[in-house]
PDB file of C-alpha atoms and ligand atoms in Angstrom:
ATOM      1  CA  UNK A   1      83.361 106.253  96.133  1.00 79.00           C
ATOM      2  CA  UNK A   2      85.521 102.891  97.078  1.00 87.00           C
ATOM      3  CA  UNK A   3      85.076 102.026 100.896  1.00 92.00           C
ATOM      4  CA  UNK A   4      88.301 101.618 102.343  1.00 97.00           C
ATOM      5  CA  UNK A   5      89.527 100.001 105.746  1.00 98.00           C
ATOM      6  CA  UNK A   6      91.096 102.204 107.959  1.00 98.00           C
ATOM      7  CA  UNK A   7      94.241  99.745 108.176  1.00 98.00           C
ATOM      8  CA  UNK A   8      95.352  97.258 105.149  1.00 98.00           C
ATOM      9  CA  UNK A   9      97.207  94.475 106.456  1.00 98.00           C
ATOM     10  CA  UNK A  10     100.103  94.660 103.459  1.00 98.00           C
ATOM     11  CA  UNK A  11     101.562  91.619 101.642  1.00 98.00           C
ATOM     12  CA  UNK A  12      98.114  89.758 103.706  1.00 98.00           C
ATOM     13  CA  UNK A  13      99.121  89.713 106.941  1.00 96.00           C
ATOM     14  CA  UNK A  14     102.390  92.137 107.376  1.00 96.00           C
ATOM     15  CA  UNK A  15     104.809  91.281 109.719  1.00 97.00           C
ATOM     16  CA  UNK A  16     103.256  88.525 111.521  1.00 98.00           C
ATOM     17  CA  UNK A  17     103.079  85.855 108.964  1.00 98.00           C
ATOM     18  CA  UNK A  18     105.306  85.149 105.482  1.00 98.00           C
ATOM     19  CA  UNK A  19     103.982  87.158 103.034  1.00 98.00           C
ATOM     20  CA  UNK A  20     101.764  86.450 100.264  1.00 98.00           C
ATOM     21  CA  UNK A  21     100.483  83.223 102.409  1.00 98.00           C
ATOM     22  CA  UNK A  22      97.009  82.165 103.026  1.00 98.00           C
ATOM     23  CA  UNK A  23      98.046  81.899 106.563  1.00 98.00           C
ATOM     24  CA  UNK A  24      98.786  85.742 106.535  1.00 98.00           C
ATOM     25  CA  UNK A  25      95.190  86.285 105.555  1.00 98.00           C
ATOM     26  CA  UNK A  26      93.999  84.247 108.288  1.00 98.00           C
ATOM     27  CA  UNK A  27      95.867  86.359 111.022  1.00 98.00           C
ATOM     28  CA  UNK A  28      95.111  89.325 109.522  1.00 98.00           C
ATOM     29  CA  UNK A  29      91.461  88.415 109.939  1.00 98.00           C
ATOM     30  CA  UNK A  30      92.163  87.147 113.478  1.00 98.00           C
ATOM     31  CA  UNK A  31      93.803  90.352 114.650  1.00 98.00           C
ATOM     32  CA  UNK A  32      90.782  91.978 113.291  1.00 98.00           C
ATOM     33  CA  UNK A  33      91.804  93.376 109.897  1.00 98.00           C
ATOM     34  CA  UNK A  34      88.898  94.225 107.580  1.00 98.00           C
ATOM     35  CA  UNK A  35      91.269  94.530 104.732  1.00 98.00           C
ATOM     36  CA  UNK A  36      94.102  92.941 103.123  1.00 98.00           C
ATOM     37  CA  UNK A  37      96.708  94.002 100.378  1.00 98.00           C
ATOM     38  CA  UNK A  38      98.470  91.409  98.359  1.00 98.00           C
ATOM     39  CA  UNK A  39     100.530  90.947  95.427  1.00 98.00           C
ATOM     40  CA  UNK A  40      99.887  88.705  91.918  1.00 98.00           C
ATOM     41  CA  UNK A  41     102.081  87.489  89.230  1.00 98.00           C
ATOM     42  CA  UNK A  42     102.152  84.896  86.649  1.00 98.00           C
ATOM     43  CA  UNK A  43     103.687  81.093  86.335  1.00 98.00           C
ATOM     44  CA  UNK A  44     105.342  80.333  83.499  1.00 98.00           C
ATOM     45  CA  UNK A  45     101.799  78.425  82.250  1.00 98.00           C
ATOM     46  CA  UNK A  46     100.113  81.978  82.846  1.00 98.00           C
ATOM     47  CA  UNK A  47      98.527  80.821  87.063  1.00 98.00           C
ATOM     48  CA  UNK A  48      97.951  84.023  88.486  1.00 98.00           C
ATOM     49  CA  UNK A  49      99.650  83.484  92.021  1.00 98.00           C
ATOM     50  CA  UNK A  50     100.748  85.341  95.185  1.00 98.00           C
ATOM     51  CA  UNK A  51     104.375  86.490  94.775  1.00 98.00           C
ATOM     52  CA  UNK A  52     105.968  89.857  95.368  1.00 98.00           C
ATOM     53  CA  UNK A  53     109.389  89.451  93.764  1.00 98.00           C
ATOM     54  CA  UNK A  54     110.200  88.245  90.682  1.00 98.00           C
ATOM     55  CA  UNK A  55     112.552  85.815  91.915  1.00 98.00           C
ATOM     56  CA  UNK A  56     112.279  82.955  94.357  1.00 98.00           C
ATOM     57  CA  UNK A  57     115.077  83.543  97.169  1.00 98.00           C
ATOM     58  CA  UNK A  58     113.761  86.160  99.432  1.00 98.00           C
ATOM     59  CA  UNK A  59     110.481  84.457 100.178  1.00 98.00           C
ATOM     60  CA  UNK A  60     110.557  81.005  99.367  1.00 98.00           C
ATOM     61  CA  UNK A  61     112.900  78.121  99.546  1.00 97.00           C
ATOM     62  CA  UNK A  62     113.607  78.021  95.868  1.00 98.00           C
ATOM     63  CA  UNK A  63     116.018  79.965  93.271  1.00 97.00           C
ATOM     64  CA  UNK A  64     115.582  81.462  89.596  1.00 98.00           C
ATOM     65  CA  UNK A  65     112.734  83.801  88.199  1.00 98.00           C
ATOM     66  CA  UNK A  66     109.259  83.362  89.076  1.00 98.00           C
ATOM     67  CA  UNK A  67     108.119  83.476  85.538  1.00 98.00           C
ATOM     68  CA  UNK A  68     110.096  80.736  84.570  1.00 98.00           C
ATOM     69  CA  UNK A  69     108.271  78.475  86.823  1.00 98.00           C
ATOM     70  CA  UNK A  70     104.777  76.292  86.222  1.00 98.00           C
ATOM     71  CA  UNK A  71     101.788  76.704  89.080  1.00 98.00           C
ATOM     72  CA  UNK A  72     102.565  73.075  89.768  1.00 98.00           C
ATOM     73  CA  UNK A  73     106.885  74.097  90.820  1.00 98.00           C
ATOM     74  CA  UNK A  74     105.933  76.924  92.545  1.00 98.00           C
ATOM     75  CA  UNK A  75     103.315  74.725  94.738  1.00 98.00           C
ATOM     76  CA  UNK A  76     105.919  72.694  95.636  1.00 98.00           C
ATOM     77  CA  UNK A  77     107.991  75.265  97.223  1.00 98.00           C
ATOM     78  CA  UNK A  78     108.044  76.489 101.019  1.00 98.00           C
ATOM     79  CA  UNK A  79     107.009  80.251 100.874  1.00 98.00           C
ATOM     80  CA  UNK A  80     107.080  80.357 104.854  1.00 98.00           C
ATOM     81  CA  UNK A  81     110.128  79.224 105.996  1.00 97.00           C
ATOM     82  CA  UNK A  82     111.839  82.490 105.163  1.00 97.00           C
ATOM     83  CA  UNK A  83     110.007  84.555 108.017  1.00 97.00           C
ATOM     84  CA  UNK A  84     110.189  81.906 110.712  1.00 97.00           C
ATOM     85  CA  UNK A  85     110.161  77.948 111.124  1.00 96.00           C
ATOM     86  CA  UNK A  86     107.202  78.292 112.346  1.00 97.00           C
ATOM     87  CA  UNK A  87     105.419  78.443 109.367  1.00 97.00           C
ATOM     88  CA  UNK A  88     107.788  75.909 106.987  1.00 96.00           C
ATOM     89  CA  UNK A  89     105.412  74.342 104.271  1.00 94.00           C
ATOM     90  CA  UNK A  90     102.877  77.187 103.505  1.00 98.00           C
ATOM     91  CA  UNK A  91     102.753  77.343 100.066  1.00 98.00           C
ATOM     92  CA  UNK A  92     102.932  80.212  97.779  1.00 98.00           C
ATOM     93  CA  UNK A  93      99.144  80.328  96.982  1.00 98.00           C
ATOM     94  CA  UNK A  94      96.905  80.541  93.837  1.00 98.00           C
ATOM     95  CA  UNK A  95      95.006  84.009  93.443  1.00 98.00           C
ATOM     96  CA  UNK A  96      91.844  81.728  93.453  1.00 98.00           C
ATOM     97  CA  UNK A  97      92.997  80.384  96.585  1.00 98.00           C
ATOM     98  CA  UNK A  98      93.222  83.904  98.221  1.00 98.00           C
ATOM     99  CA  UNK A  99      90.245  85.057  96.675  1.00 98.00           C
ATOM    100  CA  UNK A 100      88.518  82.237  98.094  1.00 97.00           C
ATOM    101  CA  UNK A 101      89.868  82.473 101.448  1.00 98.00           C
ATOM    102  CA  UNK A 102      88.841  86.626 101.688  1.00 98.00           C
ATOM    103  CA  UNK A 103      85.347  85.465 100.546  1.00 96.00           C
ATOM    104  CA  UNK A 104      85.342  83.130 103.300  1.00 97.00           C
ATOM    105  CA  UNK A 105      87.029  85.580 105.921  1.00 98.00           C
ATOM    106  CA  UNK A 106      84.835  88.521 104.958  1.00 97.00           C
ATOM    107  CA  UNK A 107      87.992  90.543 103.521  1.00 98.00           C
ATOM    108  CA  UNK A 108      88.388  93.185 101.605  1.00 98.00           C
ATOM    109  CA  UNK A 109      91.155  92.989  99.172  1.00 98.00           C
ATOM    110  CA  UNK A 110      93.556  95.376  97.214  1.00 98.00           C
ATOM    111  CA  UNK A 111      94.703  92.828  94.657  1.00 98.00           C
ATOM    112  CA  UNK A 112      97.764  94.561  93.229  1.00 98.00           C
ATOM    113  CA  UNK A 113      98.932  93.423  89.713  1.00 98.00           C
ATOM    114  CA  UNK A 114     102.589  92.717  89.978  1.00 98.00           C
ATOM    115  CA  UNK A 115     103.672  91.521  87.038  1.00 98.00           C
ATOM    116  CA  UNK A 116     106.858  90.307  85.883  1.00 98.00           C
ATOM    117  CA  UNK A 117     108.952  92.795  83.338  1.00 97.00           C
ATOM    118  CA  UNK A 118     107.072  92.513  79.889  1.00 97.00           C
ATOM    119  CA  UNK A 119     103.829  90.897  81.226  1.00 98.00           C
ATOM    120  CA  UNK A 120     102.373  93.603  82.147  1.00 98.00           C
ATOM    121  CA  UNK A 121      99.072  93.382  79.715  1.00 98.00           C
ATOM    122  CA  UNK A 122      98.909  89.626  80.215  1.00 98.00           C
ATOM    123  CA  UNK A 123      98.996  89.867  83.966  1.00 98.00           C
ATOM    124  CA  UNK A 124      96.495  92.297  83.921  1.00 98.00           C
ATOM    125  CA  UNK A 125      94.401  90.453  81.519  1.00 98.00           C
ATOM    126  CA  UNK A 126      94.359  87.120  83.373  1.00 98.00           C
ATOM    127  CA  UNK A 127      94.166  89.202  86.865  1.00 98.00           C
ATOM    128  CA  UNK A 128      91.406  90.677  85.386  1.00 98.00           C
ATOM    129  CA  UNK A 129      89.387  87.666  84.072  1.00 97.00           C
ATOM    130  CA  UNK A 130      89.889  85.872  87.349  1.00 97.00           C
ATOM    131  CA  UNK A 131      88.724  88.754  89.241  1.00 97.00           C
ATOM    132  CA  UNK A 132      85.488  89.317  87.191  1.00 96.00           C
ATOM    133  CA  UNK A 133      84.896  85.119  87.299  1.00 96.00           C
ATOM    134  CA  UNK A 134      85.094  85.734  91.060  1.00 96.00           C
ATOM    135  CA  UNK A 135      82.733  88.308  91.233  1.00 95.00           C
ATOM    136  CA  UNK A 136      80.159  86.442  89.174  1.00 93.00           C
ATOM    137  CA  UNK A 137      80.303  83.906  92.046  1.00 93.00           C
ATOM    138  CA  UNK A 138      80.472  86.163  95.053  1.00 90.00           C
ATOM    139  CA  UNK A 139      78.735  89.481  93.788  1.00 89.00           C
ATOM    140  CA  UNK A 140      79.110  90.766  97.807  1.00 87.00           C
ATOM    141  CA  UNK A 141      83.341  90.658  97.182  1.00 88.00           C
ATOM    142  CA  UNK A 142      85.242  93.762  98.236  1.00 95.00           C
ATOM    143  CA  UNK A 143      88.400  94.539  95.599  1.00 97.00           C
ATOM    144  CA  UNK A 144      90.364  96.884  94.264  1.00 98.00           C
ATOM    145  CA  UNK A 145      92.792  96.773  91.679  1.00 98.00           C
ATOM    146  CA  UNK A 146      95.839  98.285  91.540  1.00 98.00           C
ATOM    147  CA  UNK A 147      99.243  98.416  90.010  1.00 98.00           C
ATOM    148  CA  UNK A 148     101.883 100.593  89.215  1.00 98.00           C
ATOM    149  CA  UNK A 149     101.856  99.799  86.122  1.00 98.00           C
ATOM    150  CA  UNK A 150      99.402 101.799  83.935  1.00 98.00           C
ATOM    151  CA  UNK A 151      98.931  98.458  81.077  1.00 98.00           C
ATOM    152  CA  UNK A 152      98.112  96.243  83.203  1.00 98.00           C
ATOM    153  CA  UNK A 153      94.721  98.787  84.790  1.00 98.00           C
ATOM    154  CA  UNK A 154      94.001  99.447  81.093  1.00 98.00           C
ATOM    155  CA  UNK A 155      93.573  95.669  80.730  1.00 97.00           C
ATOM    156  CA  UNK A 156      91.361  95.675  83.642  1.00 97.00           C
ATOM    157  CA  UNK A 157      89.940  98.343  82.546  1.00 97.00           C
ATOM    158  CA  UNK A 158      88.095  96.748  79.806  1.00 97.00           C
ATOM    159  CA  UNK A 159      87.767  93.311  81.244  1.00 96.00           C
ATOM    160  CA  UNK A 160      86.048  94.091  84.833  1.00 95.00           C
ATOM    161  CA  UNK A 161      85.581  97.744  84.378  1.00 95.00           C
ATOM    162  CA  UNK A 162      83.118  97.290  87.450  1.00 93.00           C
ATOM    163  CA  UNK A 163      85.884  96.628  89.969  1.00 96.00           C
ATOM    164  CA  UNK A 164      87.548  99.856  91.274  1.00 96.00           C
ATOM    165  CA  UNK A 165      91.355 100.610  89.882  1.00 98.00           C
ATOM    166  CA  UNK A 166      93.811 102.731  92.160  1.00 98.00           C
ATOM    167  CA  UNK A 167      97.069 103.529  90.327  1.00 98.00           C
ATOM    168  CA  UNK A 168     100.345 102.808  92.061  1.00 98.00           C
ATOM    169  CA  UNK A 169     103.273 105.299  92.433  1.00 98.00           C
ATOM    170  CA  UNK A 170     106.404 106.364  94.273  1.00 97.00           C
ATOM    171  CA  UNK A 171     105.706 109.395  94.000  1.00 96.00           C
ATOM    172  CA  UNK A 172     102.968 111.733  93.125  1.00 96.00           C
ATOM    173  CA  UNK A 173     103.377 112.899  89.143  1.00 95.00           C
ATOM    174  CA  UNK A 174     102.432 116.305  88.577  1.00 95.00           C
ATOM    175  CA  UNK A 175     100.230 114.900  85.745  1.00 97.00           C
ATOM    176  CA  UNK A 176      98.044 112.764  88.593  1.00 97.00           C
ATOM    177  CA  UNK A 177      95.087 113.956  87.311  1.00 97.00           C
ATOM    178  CA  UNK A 178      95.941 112.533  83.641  1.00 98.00           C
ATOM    179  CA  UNK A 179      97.160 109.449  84.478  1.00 98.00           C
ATOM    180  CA  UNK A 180      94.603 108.219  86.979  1.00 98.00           C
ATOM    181  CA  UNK A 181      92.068 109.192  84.451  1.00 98.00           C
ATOM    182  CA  UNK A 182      93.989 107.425  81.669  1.00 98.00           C
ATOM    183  CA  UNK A 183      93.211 104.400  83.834  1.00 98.00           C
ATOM    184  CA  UNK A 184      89.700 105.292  84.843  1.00 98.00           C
ATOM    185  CA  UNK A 185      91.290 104.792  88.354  1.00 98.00           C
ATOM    186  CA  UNK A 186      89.246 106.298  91.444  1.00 97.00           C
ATOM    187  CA  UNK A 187      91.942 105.892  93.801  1.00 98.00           C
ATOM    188  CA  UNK A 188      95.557 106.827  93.963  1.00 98.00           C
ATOM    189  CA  UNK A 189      97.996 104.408  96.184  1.00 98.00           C
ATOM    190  CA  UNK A 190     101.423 106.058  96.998  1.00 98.00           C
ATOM    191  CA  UNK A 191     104.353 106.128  99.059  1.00 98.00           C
ATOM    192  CA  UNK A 192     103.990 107.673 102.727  1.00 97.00           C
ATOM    193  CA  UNK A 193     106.987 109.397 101.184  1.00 95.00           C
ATOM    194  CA  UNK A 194     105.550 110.884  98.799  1.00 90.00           C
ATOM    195  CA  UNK A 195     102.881 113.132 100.346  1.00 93.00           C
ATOM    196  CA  UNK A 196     101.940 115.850 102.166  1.00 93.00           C
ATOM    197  CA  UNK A 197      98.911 118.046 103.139  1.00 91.00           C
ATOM    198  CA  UNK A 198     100.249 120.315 100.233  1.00 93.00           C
ATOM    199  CA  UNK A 199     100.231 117.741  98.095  1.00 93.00           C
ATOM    200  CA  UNK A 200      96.971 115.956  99.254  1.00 94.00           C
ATOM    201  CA  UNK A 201      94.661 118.593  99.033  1.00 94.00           C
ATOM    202  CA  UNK A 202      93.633 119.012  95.262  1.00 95.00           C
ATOM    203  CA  UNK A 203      93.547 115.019  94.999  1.00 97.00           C
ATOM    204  CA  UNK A 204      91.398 114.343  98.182  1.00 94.00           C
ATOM    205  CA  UNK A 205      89.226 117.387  97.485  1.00 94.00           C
ATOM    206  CA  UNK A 206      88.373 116.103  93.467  1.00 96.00           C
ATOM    207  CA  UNK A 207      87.069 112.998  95.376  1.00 95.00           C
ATOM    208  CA  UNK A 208      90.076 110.911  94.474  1.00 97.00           C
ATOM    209  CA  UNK A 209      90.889 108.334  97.645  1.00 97.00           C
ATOM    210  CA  UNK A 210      94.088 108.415  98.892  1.00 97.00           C
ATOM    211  CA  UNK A 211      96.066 105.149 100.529  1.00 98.00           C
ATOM    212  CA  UNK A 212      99.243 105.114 101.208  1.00 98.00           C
ATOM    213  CA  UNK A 213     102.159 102.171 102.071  1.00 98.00           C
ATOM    214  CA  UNK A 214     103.750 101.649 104.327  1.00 98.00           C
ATOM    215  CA  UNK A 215     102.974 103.110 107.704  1.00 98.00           C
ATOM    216  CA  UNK A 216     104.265 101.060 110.448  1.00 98.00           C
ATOM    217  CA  UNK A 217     103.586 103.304 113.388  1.00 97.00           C
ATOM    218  CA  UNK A 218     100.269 105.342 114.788  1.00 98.00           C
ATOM    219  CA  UNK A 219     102.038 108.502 114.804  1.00 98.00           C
ATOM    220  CA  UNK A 220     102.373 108.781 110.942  1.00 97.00           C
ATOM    221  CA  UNK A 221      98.700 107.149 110.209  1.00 97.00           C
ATOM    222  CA  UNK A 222      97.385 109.606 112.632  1.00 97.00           C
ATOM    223  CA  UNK A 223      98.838 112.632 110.775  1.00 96.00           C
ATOM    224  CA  UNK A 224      97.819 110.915 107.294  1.00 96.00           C
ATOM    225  CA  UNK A 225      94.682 110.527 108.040  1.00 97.00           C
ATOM    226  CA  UNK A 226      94.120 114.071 109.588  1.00 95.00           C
ATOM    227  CA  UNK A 227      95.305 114.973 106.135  1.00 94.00           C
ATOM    228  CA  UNK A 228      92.549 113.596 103.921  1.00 95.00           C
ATOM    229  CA  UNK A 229      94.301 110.087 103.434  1.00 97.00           C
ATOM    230  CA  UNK A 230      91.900 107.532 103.651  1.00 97.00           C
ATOM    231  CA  UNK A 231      93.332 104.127 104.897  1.00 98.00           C
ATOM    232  CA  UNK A 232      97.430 102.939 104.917  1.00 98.00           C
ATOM    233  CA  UNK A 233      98.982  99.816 104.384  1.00 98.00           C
ATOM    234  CA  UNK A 234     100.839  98.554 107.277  1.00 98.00           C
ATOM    235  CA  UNK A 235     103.187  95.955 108.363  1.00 98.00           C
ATOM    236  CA  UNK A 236     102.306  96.058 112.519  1.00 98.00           C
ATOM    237  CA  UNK A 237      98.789  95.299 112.517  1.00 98.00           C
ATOM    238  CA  UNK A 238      99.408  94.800 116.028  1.00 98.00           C
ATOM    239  CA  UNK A 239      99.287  98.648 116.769  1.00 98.00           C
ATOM    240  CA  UNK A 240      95.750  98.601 116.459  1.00 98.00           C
ATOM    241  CA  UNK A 241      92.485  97.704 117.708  1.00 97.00           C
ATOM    242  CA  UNK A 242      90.087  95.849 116.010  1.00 97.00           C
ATOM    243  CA  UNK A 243      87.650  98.379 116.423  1.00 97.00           C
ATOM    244  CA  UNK A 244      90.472 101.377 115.121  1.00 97.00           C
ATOM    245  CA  UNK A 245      90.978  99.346 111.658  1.00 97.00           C
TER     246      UNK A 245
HETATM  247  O1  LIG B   1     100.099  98.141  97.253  1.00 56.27           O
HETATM  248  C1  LIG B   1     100.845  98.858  98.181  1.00 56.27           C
HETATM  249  C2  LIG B   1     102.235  98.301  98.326  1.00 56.27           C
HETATM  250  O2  LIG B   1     102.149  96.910  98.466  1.00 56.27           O
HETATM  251  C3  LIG B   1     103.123  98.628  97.154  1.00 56.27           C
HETATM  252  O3  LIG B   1     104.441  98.240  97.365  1.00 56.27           O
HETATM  253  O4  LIG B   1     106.364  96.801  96.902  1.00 56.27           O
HETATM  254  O5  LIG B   1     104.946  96.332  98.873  1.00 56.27           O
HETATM  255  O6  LIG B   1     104.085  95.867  96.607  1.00 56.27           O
HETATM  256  P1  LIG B   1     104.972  96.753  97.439  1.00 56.27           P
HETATM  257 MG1  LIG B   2     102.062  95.241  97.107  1.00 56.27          MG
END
């Protein structure tokens, strides 16, 4: 059974630091977080990076799609300066980068495949390989996989079939059982929205881990959890303890 963290820090460090940013990580760590959530996609040149949308604007100082970018244009950008001057040049890392950095922080990470439209069996190839490369060099590392999209888990599937898979979802398909096991996935991630105790009860009790995104206040995570949920994703890391997470 995957060990989860009570409380994922989503997009590396939620609210309190750009997203996707090795600085997140680092104050997710320093606010006590034992796990982090973030999201990869792929350059132009196929460099796994961190990157939620598809396009540049929201989070970054730069225009156009993602995927029509090399590793060495996106590097260049400003991926901080979006959430607050305070953070203007942090770079839109490398997955190695934030692999390395969790190794070195002690966190455990839900890597979540994002990949562009049509990359989906690429992304989760190279995801894949990197992730297995990683754990060849730090056998101790903490991940899960996930995705919403069910390609790019087969992919990882076959390439680091030791690493646990969650599927993604909005919402939770009547056909769970099929399509997490279509994935060989141990662990179902879905949308706060999407659940309740009805609804949790034959997944929790066939030993399938439930996390869901995103919970931004103790209230809901309270009743989740009293539910059978296992850990959330949040945003406000700073409504916990250390020791609650
Ligand atoms: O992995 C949980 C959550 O991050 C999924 O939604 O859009 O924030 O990647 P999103
Ligand atoms: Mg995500």
């Amino acid at each position: 059974m995957i060990n989860y963290p009570r409380i994922i820090a989503h997009r590396c460090g939620g609210a309190l630091a750009p997203e996707n940013t090795l600085v997140g990580l680092r104050i997710a760590a320093r606010m006590g977080c034992r796990g982090v959530e973030f999201d990869v996609m792929l350059t132009t040149d196929g460099v796994p990076i961190l990157m939620h949308d598809e396009t540049l604007a929201r989070t970054t100082n730069g225009k156009g799609w993602v995927a029509a970018r090399t590793a060495a244009e996106i590097a260049r950008l400003d991926a901080g300066c979006k959430h607050h001057r305070a953070f203007a040049v942090e770079p839109a890392p490398t997955f190695h980068a934030a692999l390395q950095l969790c190794a070195a922080l002690g966190l455990w990470a839900n890597v979540e495949i994002k990949p562009s439209a049509g990359t989906e069996a690429e992304t989760g190839r190279i995801v894949a390989g990197a992730v297995a490369a990683h754990l060849a060099a730090q056998p101790g590392a903490a991940l899960v996989l996930s995705s919403f999209s069910s390609l790019a888990l087969q992919q990882a599937m076959q390439l680091a079939p030791a690493v646990p898979r969650a599927l993604l979802t909005e919402t939770i398909p009547a056909d769970w059982r099929e399509q997490l096991a279509a994935v060989g996935a141990q662990a179902l991630h879905t949308a706060v929205q999407a659940v309740s105790p009805e609804r949790l009860a034959p997944i929790c009790n066939s030993g399938i881990r439930v996390a869901c995104y995103t919970v931004n206040d103790r209230a809901t995570a309270d009743a989740l959890f009293a539910a059978g949920v296992c850990a959330v994703f949040s945003d406000r890391i700073d409504l916990w303890r250390a020791e609650e997470m």
